[in-house]
Amino acid sequence: MSRRLPLSLACWDYDRTEPLRDGRVQPEGVDLTYLSLPVEETFFRMARFHEFDAAEMSLSSYVLTLFRDAPFIAIPVFPSRSFRHNGIYVNASSGIEKPADLAGRVVGVPEYQVTAAVWIRGILADRHEVPTGAVRYRTGGVHSPGRVEKVRLDLPPGIEVEPIPADRTLADMLVTGEIDALYSPRTPRPFTEGRPEVRRLFPDPRTVEQEYFAETGIFPIMHVVALRRELYEARPWVARSLYDAFETARAQTSERMGETAAARYMLPWLYDEVERTRNLMGEDFWSYGLAANEVTLRTFLRYSHEQGLAERLLDPADLFAAETLESYVI
């Protein structure tokens, strides 16, 4: 009989977690069941029902749970990161040509608290003189009606957030001009279909994002991995065991990414993309751990507080299991 701890992990099938999913990497002392689920499903089921022992979670949602009953504790593993200038879409007839034109407009967001929207609002306030309260927000599903906030909001006066009608979607309302813009982590279908009514605010977002990284050193973190706190408190060793396994899987993927003997992915110039990215961002551009990500996390926590989400300004170390923040030295 196995004495390894049975543990369920809900996480999408990223390249950097594939060694965990297929069993090449096994957390010490753990018999891992890897559930590969769409991120929205994982977030909903973990936040609402605490279904999994560990799960990928929205960074923003996780931060907000720390001010409620704190049912989770995170490890400094970041399975999803993404620049977000590319996630600002506008109605082509809205007259919005530059970020400052967003002031006074009606903007859709899937939920006010989603991590991508926190980053976008923070970047617009810091770098483009568009304060959070200068925009009126409308929440709902991007492609399916009926989406609601996963966590309760208690926003300060001056920030207007209202749901769209229960039978409508943000993508459709962007096409019709009922909303002027959309901040979305998921590309709206009208844009991928080439509808002329929808375009990106930044026509060349990659250039803007590269300039942003060069100036700030920030590669925005979207998701963390969180454990149910009751499991962690009963077996604190699990946090470090999982962290080490995620790190091993990430390192293996990073090493294989530049392989040129055969094309692992259906991208003919992947080798060039890898070289370009490493030249700009450094060899270890997708790092885990607190030390290498403190500036990024501190910036996000400031945004969350400034936007009326986090009740107080947290320190990055407040987010993670203490066992994952230090290592022994021989």
GROMACS .gro file of C-alpha atoms in nm:
model
  330
    1MET     CA    1   0.000   0.000   0.000
    2SER     CA    2   0.130   0.343  -0.096
    3ARG     CA    3   0.202   0.580   0.189
    4ARG     CA    4   0.215   0.880  -0.041
    5LEU     CA    5  -0.040   1.152   0.028
    6PRO     CA    6  -0.325   1.151  -0.230
    7LEU     CA    7  -0.355   1.508  -0.361
    8SER     CA    8  -0.571   1.660  -0.635
    9LEU     CA    9  -0.438   1.950  -0.843
   10ALA     CA   10  -0.654   2.144  -1.089
   11CYS     CA   11  -0.445   2.329  -1.349
   12TRP     CA   12  -0.457   2.385  -1.722
   13ASP     CA   13  -0.226   2.177  -1.944
   14TYR     CA   14   0.058   2.426  -1.980
   15ASP     CA   15   0.390   2.320  -2.132
   16ARG     CA   16   0.557   2.417  -1.803
   17THR     CA   17   0.332   2.183  -1.604
   18GLU     CA   18   0.321   1.894  -1.851
   19PRO     CA   19   0.591   1.697  -1.664
   20LEU     CA   20   0.363   1.703  -1.359
   21ARG     CA   21   0.058   1.598  -1.559
   22ASP     CA   22   0.227   1.304  -1.733
   23GLY     CA   23   0.414   1.188  -1.422
   24ARG     CA   24   0.773   1.260  -1.531
   25VAL     CA   25   0.796   1.486  -1.225
   26GLN     CA   26   0.635   1.367  -0.902
   27PRO     CA   27   0.615   1.580  -0.587
   28GLU     CA   28   0.802   1.416  -0.301
   29GLY     CA   29   0.563   1.219  -0.080
   30VAL     CA   30   0.258   1.291  -0.296
   31ASP     CA   31   0.038   1.075  -0.516
   32LEU     CA   32  -0.077   1.349  -0.754
   33THR     CA   33  -0.403   1.351  -0.950
   34TYR     CA   34  -0.369   1.622  -1.213
   35LEU     CA   35  -0.703   1.757  -1.340
   36SER     CA   36  -0.656   1.953  -1.661
   37LEU     CA   37  -0.943   2.202  -1.667
   38PRO     CA   38  -1.012   2.537  -1.838
   39VAL     CA   39  -0.894   2.816  -1.613
   40GLU     CA   40  -1.238   2.973  -1.568
   41GLU     CA   41  -1.380   2.639  -1.450
   42THR     CA   42  -1.090   2.582  -1.210
   43PHE     CA   43  -1.124   2.930  -1.061
   44PHE     CA   44  -1.499   2.898  -1.015
   45ARG     CA   45  -1.491   2.552  -0.857
   46MET     CA   46  -1.202   2.632  -0.625
   47ALA     CA   47  -1.329   2.973  -0.515
   48ARG     CA   48  -1.690   2.866  -0.464
   49PHE     CA   49  -1.663   2.505  -0.349
   50HIS     CA   50  -1.297   2.442  -0.249
   51GLU     CA   51  -1.316   2.124  -0.456
   52PHE     CA   52  -0.945   2.059  -0.502
   53ASP     CA   53  -0.655   2.012  -0.263
   54ALA     CA   54  -0.453   2.254  -0.475
   55ALA     CA   55  -0.541   2.461  -0.779
   56GLU     CA   56  -0.434   2.732  -1.012
   57MET     CA   57  -0.603   3.053  -0.899
   58SER     CA   58  -0.642   3.407  -1.022
   59LEU     CA   59  -0.389   3.619  -0.836
   60SER     CA   60  -0.652   3.886  -0.774
   61SER     CA   61  -0.914   3.644  -0.644
   62TYR     CA   62  -0.659   3.481  -0.418
   63VAL     CA   63  -0.552   3.816  -0.270
   64LEU     CA   64  -0.914   3.899  -0.191
   65THR     CA   65  -0.967   3.569  -0.007
   66LEU     CA   66  -0.699   3.678   0.241
   67PHE     CA   67  -0.937   3.947   0.365
   68ARG     CA   68  -1.228   3.706   0.406
   69ASP     CA   69  -1.184   3.373   0.583
   70ALA     CA   70  -0.847   3.300   0.415
   71PRO     CA   71  -0.935   2.944   0.305
   72PHE     CA   72  -0.623   2.912   0.088
   73ILE     CA   73  -0.247   2.958   0.108
   74ALA     CA   74  -0.039   3.006  -0.206
   75ILE     CA   75   0.302   2.892  -0.316
   76PRO     CA   76   0.514   3.124  -0.538
   77VAL     CA   77   0.443   2.935  -0.859
   78PHE     CA   78   0.306   3.141  -1.147
   79PRO     CA   79   0.167   2.913  -1.421
   80SER     CA   80   0.020   3.205  -1.617
   81ARG     CA   81   0.187   3.537  -1.695
   82SER     CA   82   0.098   3.776  -1.974
   83PHE     CA   83   0.153   4.131  -2.090
   84ARG     CA   84  -0.183   4.304  -2.103
   85HIS     CA   85  -0.159   4.601  -2.337
   86ASN     CA   86  -0.289   4.361  -2.605
   87GLY     CA   87  -0.607   4.300  -2.400
   88ILE     CA   88  -0.761   4.645  -2.447
   89TYR     CA   89  -1.020   4.647  -2.729
   90VAL     CA   90  -1.226   4.942  -2.850
   91ASN     CA   91  -1.526   4.999  -3.070
   92ALA     CA   92  -1.388   5.134  -3.396
   93SER     CA   93  -1.648   5.415  -3.406
   94SER     CA   94  -1.594   5.525  -3.045
   95GLY     CA   95  -1.335   5.789  -3.127
   96ILE     CA   96  -1.088   5.629  -2.885
   97GLU     CA   97  -0.747   5.664  -3.046
   98LYS     CA   98  -0.516   5.682  -2.744
   99PRO     CA   99  -0.535   5.571  -2.380
  100ALA     CA  100  -0.636   5.914  -2.250
  101ASP     CA  101  -0.951   5.893  -2.464
  102LEU     CA  102  -1.084   5.620  -2.234
  103ALA     CA  103  -1.162   5.875  -1.963
  104GLY     CA  104  -1.537   5.915  -1.919
  105ARG     CA  105  -1.615   5.609  -2.131
  106VAL     CA  106  -1.807   5.289  -2.059
  107VAL     CA  107  -1.572   4.991  -2.045
  108GLY     CA  108  -1.658   4.623  -2.015
  109VAL     CA  109  -1.469   4.380  -1.790
  110PRO     CA  110  -1.559   4.014  -1.726
  111GLU     CA  111  -1.539   4.092  -1.353
  112TYR     CA  112  -1.404   4.407  -1.191
  113GLN     CA  113  -1.160   4.202  -0.985
  114VAL     CA  114  -1.009   3.979  -1.259
  115THR     CA  115  -0.631   3.995  -1.256
  116ALA     CA  116  -0.597   4.114  -1.614
  117ALA     CA  117  -0.828   4.409  -1.549
  118VAL     CA  118  -0.635   4.502  -1.233
  119TRP     CA  119  -0.313   4.511  -1.434
  120ILE     CA  120  -0.469   4.707  -1.721
  121ARG     CA  121  -0.623   4.969  -1.491
  122GLY     CA  122  -0.298   5.003  -1.298
  123ILE     CA  123  -0.088   5.042  -1.612
  124LEU     CA  124  -0.331   5.298  -1.754
  125ALA     CA  125  -0.325   5.497  -1.429
  126ASP     CA  126   0.053   5.479  -1.380
  127ARG     CA  127   0.164   5.539  -1.736
  128HIS     CA  128  -0.124   5.691  -1.935
  129GLU     CA  129  -0.304   5.926  -1.690
  130VAL     CA  130  -0.630   5.728  -1.684
  131PRO     CA  131  -0.726   5.695  -1.314
  132THR     CA  132  -0.937   5.396  -1.216
  133GLY     CA  133  -1.239   5.613  -1.136
  134ALA     CA  134  -1.225   5.794  -1.470
  135VAL     CA  135  -1.395   5.498  -1.641
  136ARG     CA  136  -1.744   5.350  -1.588
  137TYR     CA  137  -1.729   4.969  -1.572
  138ARG     CA  138  -1.980   4.713  -1.693
  139THR     CA  139  -1.936   4.347  -1.598
  140GLY     CA  140  -2.056   4.025  -1.759
  141GLY     CA  141  -1.959   3.732  -1.977
  142VAL     CA  142  -1.740   3.803  -2.278
  143HIS     CA  143  -1.902   3.532  -2.494
  144SER     CA  144  -2.171   3.380  -2.273
  145PRO     CA  145  -2.435   3.572  -2.073
  146GLY     CA  146  -2.473   3.546  -1.699
  147ARG     CA  147  -2.121   3.583  -1.560
  148VAL     CA  148  -2.105   3.740  -1.213
  149GLU     CA  149  -1.829   3.841  -0.973
  150LYS     CA  150  -1.680   3.538  -0.795
  151VAL     CA  151  -1.604   3.740  -0.482
  152ARG     CA  152  -1.801   4.011  -0.306
  153LEU     CA  153  -1.686   4.367  -0.379
  154ASP     CA  154  -1.692   4.659  -0.136
  155LEU     CA  155  -1.563   4.942  -0.352
  156PRO     CA  156  -1.510   5.302  -0.241
  157PRO     CA  157  -1.726   5.587  -0.375
  158GLY     CA  158  -1.622   5.714  -0.714
  159ILE     CA  159  -1.581   5.374  -0.880
  160GLU     CA  160  -1.889   5.281  -1.084
  161VAL     CA  161  -1.937   4.909  -1.154
  162GLU     CA  162  -2.267   4.770  -1.285
  163PRO     CA  163  -2.361   4.438  -1.447
  164ILE     CA  164  -2.480   4.425  -1.805
  165PRO     CA  165  -2.825   4.278  -1.878
  166ALA     CA  166  -2.842   3.908  -1.794
  167ASP     CA  167  -2.909   3.810  -2.157
  168ARG     CA  168  -2.624   4.010  -2.313
  169THR     CA  169  -2.251   3.959  -2.367
  170LEU     CA  170  -1.968   4.208  -2.360
  171ALA     CA  171  -1.848   4.105  -2.706
  172ASP     CA  172  -2.185   4.183  -2.861
  173MET     CA  173  -2.212   4.513  -2.676
  174LEU     CA  174  -1.867   4.614  -2.799
  175VAL     CA  175  -1.975   4.550  -3.157
  176THR     CA  176  -2.292   4.757  -3.118
  177GLY     CA  177  -2.113   5.038  -2.937
  178GLU     CA  178  -2.315   4.997  -2.616
  179ILE     CA  179  -1.978   4.982  -2.446
  180ASP     CA  180  -1.687   5.184  -2.580
  181ALA     CA  181  -1.407   4.947  -2.484
  182LEU     CA  182  -1.333   4.608  -2.330
  183TYR     CA  183  -1.053   4.498  -2.098
  184SER     CA  184  -1.032   4.122  -2.145
  185PRO     CA  185  -0.777   3.843  -2.086
  186ARG     CA  186  -0.956   3.638  -2.352
  187THR     CA  187  -0.959   3.768  -2.709
  188PRO     CA  188  -1.318   3.864  -2.799
  189ARG     CA  189  -1.462   3.659  -3.080
  190PRO     CA  190  -1.553   3.959  -3.301
  191PHE     CA  191  -1.184   4.055  -3.309
  192THR     CA  192  -1.065   3.706  -3.408
  193GLU     CA  193  -1.337   3.699  -3.674
  194GLY     CA  194  -1.206   4.023  -3.821
  195ARG     CA  195  -1.517   4.227  -3.752
  196PRO     CA  196  -1.449   4.589  -3.853
  197GLU     CA  197  -1.634   4.724  -3.548
  198VAL     CA  198  -1.362   4.603  -3.307
  199ARG     CA  199  -0.992   4.682  -3.291
  200ARG     CA  200  -0.715   4.693  -3.034
  201LEU     CA  201  -0.637   5.022  -2.863
  202PHE     CA  202  -0.267   4.966  -2.931
  203PRO     CA  203  -0.226   4.867  -3.299
  204ASP     CA  204   0.121   4.722  -3.231
  205PRO     CA  205   0.089   4.591  -2.875
  206ARG     CA  206   0.407   4.385  -2.884
  207THR     CA  207   0.623   4.692  -2.929
  208VAL     CA  208   0.443   4.872  -2.645
  209GLU     CA  209   0.475   4.567  -2.419
  210GLN     CA  210   0.845   4.528  -2.491
  211GLU     CA  211   0.901   4.893  -2.408
  212TYR     CA  212   0.701   4.848  -2.087
  213PHE     CA  213   0.919   4.554  -1.981
  214ALA     CA  214   1.241   4.735  -2.071
  215GLU     CA  215   1.137   5.031  -1.856
  216THR     CA  216   0.983   4.846  -1.559
  217GLY     CA  217   1.122   4.490  -1.557
  218ILE     CA  218   0.764   4.370  -1.496
  219PHE     CA  219   0.627   4.059  -1.663
  220PRO     CA  220   0.273   4.057  -1.519
  221ILE     CA  221   0.174   3.758  -1.307
  222MET     CA  222  -0.180   3.631  -1.368
  223HIS     CA  223  -0.215   3.312  -1.164
  224VAL     CA  224  -0.072   3.148  -0.854
  225VAL     CA  225  -0.108   2.796  -0.718
  226ALA     CA  226  -0.303   2.775  -0.393
  227LEU     CA  227  -0.362   2.495  -0.143
  228ARG     CA  228  -0.659   2.452   0.085
  229ARG     CA  229  -0.537   2.601   0.411
  230GLU     CA  230  -0.667   2.313   0.623
  231LEU     CA  231  -0.455   2.069   0.421
  232TYR     CA  232  -0.149   2.293   0.451
  233GLU     CA  233  -0.189   2.339   0.826
  234ALA     CA  234  -0.217   1.964   0.875
  235ARG     CA  235   0.084   1.887   0.651
  236PRO     CA  236   0.302   2.198   0.601
  237TRP     CA  237   0.562   1.995   0.409
  238VAL     CA  238   0.322   1.969   0.114
  239ALA     CA  239   0.377   2.336   0.020
  240ARG     CA  240   0.752   2.291  -0.032
  241SER     CA  241   0.708   1.954  -0.201
  242LEU     CA  242   0.468   2.101  -0.457
  243TYR     CA  243   0.681   2.411  -0.508
  244ASP     CA  244   0.993   2.203  -0.582
  245ALA     CA  245   0.800   1.983  -0.825
  246PHE     CA  246   0.659   2.283  -1.015
  247GLU     CA  247   1.007   2.435  -1.032
  248THR     CA  248   1.158   2.112  -1.167
  249ALA     CA  249   0.886   2.089  -1.432
  250ARG     CA  250   0.938   2.452  -1.532
  251ALA     CA  251   1.315   2.409  -1.560
  252GLN     CA  252   1.276   2.101  -1.778
  253THR     CA  253   1.041   2.286  -2.012
  254SER     CA  254   1.269   2.588  -2.032
  255GLU     CA  255   1.561   2.365  -2.127
  256ARG     CA  256   1.364   2.195  -2.406
  257MET     CA  257   1.211   2.512  -2.547
  258GLY     CA  258   1.510   2.603  -2.760
  259GLU     CA  259   1.554   2.255  -2.913
  260THR     CA  260   1.623   2.282  -3.288
  261ALA     CA  261   1.680   1.918  -3.391
  262ALA     CA  262   1.305   1.873  -3.440
  263ALA     CA  263   1.007   2.106  -3.414
  264ARG     CA  264   0.819   2.026  -3.094
  265TYR     CA  265   0.564   2.302  -3.157
  266MET     CA  266   0.393   2.410  -3.478
  267LEU     CA  267   0.587   2.735  -3.498
  268PRO     CA  268   0.846   2.742  -3.776
  269TRP     CA  269   1.050   3.028  -3.624
  270LEU     CA  270   1.024   2.924  -3.262
  271TYR     CA  271   1.405   2.922  -3.231
  272ASP     CA  272   1.414   3.288  -3.331
  273GLU     CA  273   1.133   3.376  -3.092
  274VAL     CA  274   1.314   3.205  -2.805
  275GLU     CA  275   1.634   3.394  -2.885
  276ARG     CA  276   1.455   3.729  -2.917
  277THR     CA  277   1.271   3.681  -2.589
  278ARG     CA  278   1.581   3.579  -2.396
  279ASN     CA  279   1.781   3.867  -2.540
  280LEU     CA  280   1.514   4.110  -2.418
  281MET     CA  281   1.403   3.951  -2.092
  282GLY     CA  282   1.697   3.735  -1.982
  283GLU     CA  283   1.748   3.359  -1.970
  284ASP     CA  284   1.516   3.300  -1.674
  285PHE     CA  285   1.229   3.521  -1.787
  286TRP     CA  286   0.953   3.296  -1.647
  287SER     CA  287   1.078   3.261  -1.292
  288TYR     CA  288   0.908   3.124  -0.983
  289GLY     CA  289   0.984   3.219  -0.623
  290LEU     CA  290   0.944   3.544  -0.433
  291ALA     CA  291   1.287   3.702  -0.472
  292ALA     CA  292   1.285   3.727  -0.852
  293ASN     CA  293   0.923   3.849  -0.860
  294GLU     CA  294   0.902   4.089  -0.568
  295VAL     CA  295   0.878   4.405  -0.780
  296THR     CA  296   0.603   4.257  -0.998
  297LEU     CA  297   0.404   4.133  -0.698
  298ARG     CA  298   0.449   4.457  -0.505
  299THR     CA  299   0.319   4.653  -0.804
  300PHE     CA  300   0.014   4.432  -0.836
  301LEU     CA  301  -0.065   4.455  -0.465
  302ARG     CA  302  -0.046   4.833  -0.487
  303TYR     CA  303  -0.287   4.830  -0.780
  304SER     CA  304  -0.530   4.603  -0.597
  305HIS     CA  305  -0.531   4.838  -0.297
  306GLU     CA  306  -0.556   5.157  -0.505
  307GLN     CA  307  -0.849   5.016  -0.702
  308GLY     CA  308  -1.055   4.949  -0.389
  309LEU     CA  309  -1.010   4.571  -0.389
  310ALA     CA  310  -0.751   4.485  -0.123
  311GLU     CA  311  -0.856   4.627   0.213
  312ARG     CA  312  -0.497   4.714   0.299
  313LEU     CA  313  -0.164   4.716   0.124
  314LEU     CA  314  -0.010   4.371   0.157
  315ASP     CA  315   0.356   4.277   0.137
  316PRO     CA  316   0.444   4.011  -0.124
  317ALA     CA  317   0.567   3.774   0.147
  318ASP     CA  318   0.216   3.783   0.300
  319LEU     CA  319   0.088   3.582   0.005
  320PHE     CA  320   0.289   3.262   0.041
  321ALA     CA  321   0.357   2.967   0.267
  322ALA     CA  322   0.665   3.052   0.471
  323GLU     CA  323   0.824   2.713   0.391
  324THR     CA  324   0.854   2.814   0.023
  325LEU     CA  325   1.041   3.138   0.084
  326GLU     CA  326   1.369   2.999   0.218
  327SER     CA  327   1.598   2.708   0.130
  328TYR     CA  328   1.861   2.524   0.326
  329VAL     CA  329   2.227   2.584   0.246
  330ILE     CA  330   2.504   2.323   0.270
   0.00000   0.00000   0.00000
